[in-house]
Amino acid sequence: MNNDSIDHDNRRIADALGSPRAPSLKKTDKPDPDFKPPTGAVLVVGGGIAGMQSSLDLANAGFKVYLIEALTAIGGRMAQIDKTFPTNDCSMCIMSPKLVDVGRHKNIEILTSTEVEALDGAVGHFTAKLRTAPRFVKIDACTGCGECAAVCPVSLSDAHNLDMTDRRAIFRKYAQAIPGAFAVDKQGESPCRFGCPANVNCHAYVRLIAAGRFAEALAVERRENPFPAICGRICPHPCETECTRGGLDAPVAIGALKRFLADWERQNPDQAPPLPEIKNRPEKVAIVGGGPAGLTAARELRLQGFGVTVFEALPHLGGMLRYGIPDYRLPPEELDHEIKTAVLDLGVELRTSTRVGTDVTVAELRDQGFGAFLLCLGAHVGLKLNIPGEAETTSGIVDAAAFLRDVNAGVETHPGKRVFVVGGGNVAMDAARTSLRLGAKEVTVLYRRAREQMPANPWEIEEAEEEEINFRLLCNPVRILHKDGKLTAIECIKMELGEPDASGRRRPVPVEGSEFRLEADTLIPAISQKPELDPLTSDVDQMINKWGTLEVDQVTLQTATPDIFAAGDAVSGPATAVEAIQAGKRAAESISRYLKKQDLRADRTPRRGQRAERSVQGVTVSDRLKMRRLSAAERRDNFTEFELGYTEAEAVAEATRCLDCATCCECLACETACQAGAVFHADATGTRDIEVGSVVLAPGFEPFPAGLRPELGYGHYANVVTSLEFERLLSASGPTEGHVRRPSDGTTPVRVAWIQCVGSRDHSCHRDYCSSVCCMYASKEALIAKEHDVNIEPTIFYIDMRAFGKGFDDYVARAENDYGVRYIRSMVSRVIEDPVTDNLEIRYTTPHGERTSEEFDLVVLSVGVQISEQVKQMAQRLDVDLDDFGFAQTDTFTPLATNRQGVFVCGAFGGPKDIPETVSEASGAAGAAACHLASARSTLTTAEVFPEPRAMAEDEDLNIGVFVCHCGINIAAVVDVEGVAAYAKELPGVSYANNVLYACSQDNQEKMREIIAEKGLNRVVVASCSPRTHEPLFQQTLQQAGLNKYLFDMANIRDQCSWVHRTDNQRATGKAKRLLRMAVAKVSRAEPLEEREFPVDSGLLVIGGGLAGLTAALQAAEQGFAVYLVERETQLGGNLRHLRRTTDGEDVTAFLRSLIEAVNADPRIRVYTGSEVVAQTGYVGNFETEIMTPAGDSRRIHHGAVLLATGGHEARPALHGLDTDDRVCTQLDFEQRLADEPDLGQQAPHVVMLQCAGSRDEHQPYCSRVCCNQAIKNALALVERFPDAQVDILYRDIRSYGLGELQYQKARRAGIHFTRYDPETNAPVIDRAGKRLKITLTDPSLRWPVELEPDLLVLSTGMAPHENEELGTLLRVPRAENGFFIEAHAKLRPVDFASDGQYLAGIVHGPKSIPETISQASAAVARAATILSSPKLCLTGVVSTVDPEHCAVCLTCVRACPYNVPRINEEHTAEINPALCQGCGICAAECPANTITLGHFTDQQLTAKLDAMEDKP
Amino acid sequence: MTLSYYPGCSLKGTAREYDWSILWVAHKLGLELCELPDWNCCGASSAHMTNHDLSGQLSARNLHLAQQSGRDVVVPCPACFSRLRAADQNPAAQAGERLAPVQILSLTTLLNRAEVLDGIRAAVVTPLTGLRVACYYGCLSMRPPLLTGAINHEHPQGLDTLVKAVGGSPMRWSHKTECCSGSLGMTRPDIARSLIGDILGAVRRGGATAVVTDCPMCQANLEARQLDPKSAVPKSERLPVFYMTELIALALGRPQKRKYWRKHLVDPRAVLSALGQVPETGAEP
């Protein structure tokens, strides 16, 4: 090996270890003069189980952690899963304590709704740019009470429950979510709001109407628009034009709904809001003109306390609303009522029939003390046609404005028989329809363009048509004919449409010579209007612009005279009422600022969210509910209002059509409901830069979208669900509360099928990889379903059963044998639905090759995992390389390192994997991330400090607090928790008792702390789940409340009560009370116990010098700990010495050599080869181990933690002539021969590989996990070397899990034969008698016997642990029957032993590959670092103590203790070292003299508990 | 809208009623269909089986004609459609000068264009209310999706949308794209009987009284098989198979003539009279 490749491998090791520079491994380097200490903080991306574990390990090892999560709460996918395999633990239950640990950790800062935008800098000194989406709820202020969600009118499908249930727009992701604060789901602003000139929140009032909350809807409306009765009738509702539904069927009838609200209030006067309180101010404002603009401004200014006087030239208020709009559209009594309630009742003064300019001048008013003027003069002057004859005609021509004004003012008007209206706008329609009602026989609208160009609202035109108004289109009057000044006829000309003009409409062009005459009695020009400004001339002369309107500042509406403002039609020209309202509001704001002497221009642009775009995909078409109205015949001769409004039911039904485009409608009901003031709708996106030393990426996976396999019917067939949906169906917190039901009809399914490999091992949809977890989770789901309902008959259709993990084969066997789960090895290509029953037919081929068909009630698709687009984009932003499928690119020897130094990966982002591997990798990534930050440890952290426990008085009375947990419905569905809580109050010593939804949630923990302090409690009992998972959490709360943590007890009313007595609520409640009574009795006798602190030795003892041991040693040293590496053999390397190449072609020998060199070169590592551990004493933080060196010397080593990594070896069973027949060898033998022998004796060898040789049978009853991949690797190596070689691999299941599947695929493409055998029905017969080996078996895919005559038979014999029984006893750690060691928890503590300070890694835990071993070693070091990095630790108070007075020195305790702790001391009595005592209590139970007491479990406590067991009346 | 029209052999022979109904509906909707001048066999059946190159070149010539016309070409027969698409995607099959590409549209795709669909909805005079029908797509207009460009090849909706547009109710079923055994109809009647039996069984199970398709082979096969002596269906239980355009034409008020329905092997008049659509006399289109 040359130096380059050594350097290369050093670099690789450095990467693996996470150290910044390879040379740091060479201790000869001089210190770098530019060295800048790294930042002692780590960024962890992703708040799933991986991110949480990494964060906890890093924070506990002295680093500041920023944990960012894209969603609103951490917890990840585990929060959605019901149970976990193979232990069947409740996923939420085992994760919940971790959630809370993360949530309350002082040195973990959780940033939700946050993503990394960019990562600058380099290892040790990164700057991460973070972007946080607004949550709209202040996390610190929110108490999680849920009052906000209770009032939220918007219902959305709940993504946490995979859209199978609904949630509100303000929501908490799930009950135990961390942070527990709610969040608002807001997608910008709804399009309808963009349409409204007055910025009325239409979405909110429509949604509130749908919820039947009419008063609130009105209040929302009135925030921006004081005139719902008016606008509900006459507004052309531009909001509806924007409505998303318009693109599907018809817009929601927003206008009609507004009208409904006004009607509703009129009918329910008691519901009208009380008059607002107004604080009067001294300033006075004069408003000139009582139209909509003036009235709006009057109201707004009055509400602010100004004195307001409205001057109106006409006798009544309303302006155009009264004098321009006919009564049949807007009845005057409605107008009057609204003006009165909205404006006049506020104390606005009124001077009608007063024309400012003539009756009183502005100057006079100024003198009277008016500080500001608002001119809202309207545009009441109709324009003339300006055609010949018009001026001379003195009667018979009246402009529409004047005509309507007269009619509305009650002036008797007779337009005659034949009436012509000129114009195509709404005013023309009003004039025409009014004429009709005044008795005209024939009313005709003349319009110069085509109908499509008419500016009137389409419904107005339709209504006119219904009333039989005639339309003469493309026609224009050119001359008026009159006799004696009286109109006789109109001369018109036909028009045609030419080129488009500036307005985009096609310009009407006269057709020459097409003139014609129309006999007429009345002609009403309705072409446009302008303001009447003359009377004001002296005041406003200079303000009139060339359009004849008032010139104002466009923002402030201020005229050139500072105290005069103007708004409405006189400024804008004729416009709609809602535009006038908007202008009135704007003017009022300016005047208010003017009078308050504030800046008129600052912050005038209203805050607008992004326009929400909602797809109408999948929305059911529903017709818009037409408002009832009078028929044309009923209405055409009178002025009665013709639209009749909605009934309540109609309004609700119509409002329900709203699609909630922006999700949150911003009705602000939540803001009002929130007592804590936490809701904060003005929240905005935030950015932040943080400094970190390294980065851990754990963004997790998303389920494969099952719709990409359409032949299976997902999304089309109601009863085809994904496996994650099925998890939710199983979950107690899911949509069916744990009862498995069919989505189509809610019935309980009996025949349930699982289809495996949906989106896995599938080249057709570019998911070639195996998703690793589906075989097991399907088995688990089948088994749990069966537990939920014994009638369920589960069937699993699969290709290979990939139960490759520890204990997985046993689990599958249990599912099959004990639960009757049927496994059918067949790939299902199609699902057919019965249209009558909604049952599903699956056609498949049996193992015997017969085609058959079977019907199922429910089909579950076992969907694979994939990396989301969002994560891929993040990787791109961070310059992290991904593979073809989006998984982070890593190497065999650096499984946790990305291409970017200092950026590590763990969990499914690196490839599909299950929870234990994810957790192990998470710890591993934490270890790697910590390596190069060791010098910055504890520089950015703060310590957890509990208040000094409160001293208890000698004779302090019992003051017990009881908290009874619902555990959602886990307990409450069976046990009457309120009843139990009420019962608790009656128990002696109990002063407080209450029931809580989830006792373990962070907000309830906070409340518990407050209650303990507030009520001065001195004992606490929680009746909930298991102390195994939750006791430490509750005890910590006691400590935070200043109470000794041993004054606590738990009653397990879930696992031991509600879960096991589902069917008998009454007796379960009785039992819960009894359990609680017992806990109260026990806690009554509880005494505070002392926890002693002791110093920690920072050394790590690593037992075993193979890959795991070497990796761990280097990493621990890199982290700054002293390492003692003990290896039984004379040289380091273990199994790695026998391997040659990795799957990706890397040179194992070279890697091992550089690894050993690095270990030997590191002064912090002491290597003891040829040595064995012979004795160990001590306890976490203070171990003493004796080792025997080759020379026979004994050495004593002091250290703080132990890592067991003694590995295992390839099994070598005496099978098929192994070691006797040289035509037979193992995979390792073969690998070595392949590497070491230039030719294997010939150019075209035929090799047969026999998988599971002596594995997965009664002798070695587990799967060795690596053999399939190893066989594939060696087979590929062979055919690469000898293209003519033939390889047959005889297998039971090919377990090339995860990305290993790609190699399997490659092998099949390379022509390697895979033939399945079954040890029971189709075991290969191996005949070694002849000159050639002869192997016969039936090929199940051909269903034909095959005969093979290989040159070589390679046995995949699997892996076995080394002889380690003695070592296990010596270290007092548990071993399974098969010789592998047992971790503390199969799921969440995969590298810990149950006893503190002891860890395991590598094959000693179970068979595993090189990358898995490296990550596990790294994980074990990270776990150990949480101990080794602390200068001191606390001892538990739950230890046995001997009262020497009564000790008979009988040695019973010495013999009974499984941990060899008790000893006989110099005083000749038994003594138990509290630091060693594990608190099991066996000695206390065994002691004949009754002189050993176990803290927290004293005789008094237990006797009291037992005494309380009996039911007493 | 003006398009080129490639009828193919079926529409000039066994499926003439398909051709008629298409042209009538197109006319009614203001779609101008110009039959490709001098079109030839698409190469789907015999040529495809005997000479692959020839079959490709036959379609390439048709494609070339369509490109010369410069208009998108609508191809009602899925077999022709498939061949034309294949030629389009195989530049090797196309000889001579390269012309600007045109779109090759299946009839159902064309009728599902928003403006055409709106036109159909607006023109309905006798909605087919109460007609419960199974929309059957067969294989070639959907598969392979890369060739056909079908969006939802396993659960297509094109015909369902059209049935709804004319007031009928399409039934929900799983056999929309099952094989009708068209290519085995002559050679392996045993297989054909079993496959057709499955499909028609599913139609009856779903409660439909008729099938609608856009494929002339499927139509012929599904109807003919019901008369097969070995699997004969009693007359009263036979399910007529309509072309989609026939149903549209009915809803759009096409005058009906007794003679017309004789083109169908399964007499649909019972189904139609149940709808109130009594065949009347009138002019053939």
PDB file of C-alpha atoms in Angstrom, chain A residues 709-714 716-718 830-838 841 843 855, chain B residues 132 143 152-157 171-178 198 202 205-207:
ATOM      1  CA  ARG A 709     -49.437   1.995  -8.135  1.00  0.00           C
ATOM      2  CA  PRO A 710     -52.921   2.649  -9.524  1.00  0.00           C
ATOM      3  CA  GLU A 711     -53.623  -0.993 -10.285  1.00  0.00           C
ATOM      4  CA  LEU A 712     -53.994  -1.557  -6.563  1.00  0.00           C
ATOM      5  CA  GLY A 713     -56.829   0.928  -6.424  1.00  0.00           C
ATOM      6  CA  TYR A 714     -55.651   3.257  -3.681  1.00  0.00           C
ATOM      7  CA  HIS A 716     -60.284   4.765  -6.008  1.00  0.00           C
ATOM      8  CA  TYR A 717     -61.406   1.926  -3.797  1.00  0.00           C
ATOM      9  CA  ALA A 718     -62.624   3.013  -0.383  1.00  0.00           C
ATOM     10  CA  ARG A 830     -54.157  -6.099  -9.307  1.00  0.00           C
ATOM     11  CA  VAL A 831     -57.059  -5.453  -6.939  1.00  0.00           C
ATOM     12  CA  ILE A 832     -60.633  -5.595  -8.162  1.00  0.00           C
ATOM     13  CA  GLU A 833     -63.486  -3.985  -6.309  1.00  0.00           C
ATOM     14  CA  ASP A 834     -66.987  -5.391  -6.074  1.00  0.00           C
ATOM     15  CA  PRO A 835     -69.296  -2.458  -6.813  1.00  0.00           C
ATOM     16  CA  VAL A 836     -72.033  -3.866  -4.583  1.00  0.00           C
ATOM     17  CA  THR A 837     -70.212  -4.920  -1.423  1.00  0.00           C
ATOM     18  CA  ASP A 838     -67.074  -2.778  -1.788  1.00  0.00           C
ATOM     19  CA  GLU A 841     -60.874  -9.373  -4.992  1.00  0.00           C
ATOM     20  CA  ARG A 843     -56.083 -12.767  -7.787  1.00  0.00           C
ATOM     21  CA  GLU A 855     -62.152 -11.829  -1.630  1.00  0.00           C
TER      22      GLU A 855
ATOM     23  CA  ARG B 132     -76.721   3.312 -15.792  1.00  0.00           C
ATOM     24  CA  ARG B 143     -51.617   1.246 -22.521  1.00  0.00           C
ATOM     25  CA  ASN B 152     -54.835   7.804 -15.400  1.00  0.00           C
ATOM     26  CA  HIS B 153     -54.361   4.626 -17.319  1.00  0.00           C
ATOM     27  CA  GLU B 154     -55.626   2.283 -14.610  1.00  0.00           C
ATOM     28  CA  HIS B 155     -58.695   4.266 -13.672  1.00  0.00           C
ATOM     29  CA  PRO B 156     -59.506   6.402 -16.704  1.00  0.00           C
ATOM     30  CA  GLN B 157     -62.320   8.926 -16.476  1.00  0.00           C
ATOM     31  CA  MET B 171     -71.105   2.861 -12.824  1.00  0.00           C
ATOM     32  CA  ARG B 172     -68.067   2.446 -10.609  1.00  0.00           C
ATOM     33  CA  TRP B 173     -66.185  -0.710 -11.519  1.00  0.00           C
ATOM     34  CA  SER B 174     -62.780  -2.254 -11.761  1.00  0.00           C
ATOM     35  CA  HIS B 175     -62.874  -3.742 -15.233  1.00  0.00           C
ATOM     36  CA  LYS B 176     -62.557  -0.554 -17.255  1.00  0.00           C
ATOM     37  CA  THR B 177     -59.275  -1.564 -18.817  1.00  0.00           C
ATOM     38  CA  GLU B 178     -59.429  -5.344 -18.614  1.00  0.00           C
ATOM     39  CA  ASP B 198     -65.669 -11.675 -16.537  1.00  0.00           C
ATOM     40  CA  ALA B 202     -68.938  -7.317 -13.642  1.00  0.00           C
ATOM     41  CA  ARG B 205     -72.992  -7.055 -10.924  1.00  0.00           C
ATOM     42  CA  GLY B 206     -72.676  -3.298 -10.978  1.00  0.00           C
ATOM     43  CA  GLY B 207     -76.260  -2.964 -12.161  1.00  0.00           C
TER      44      GLY B 207
END
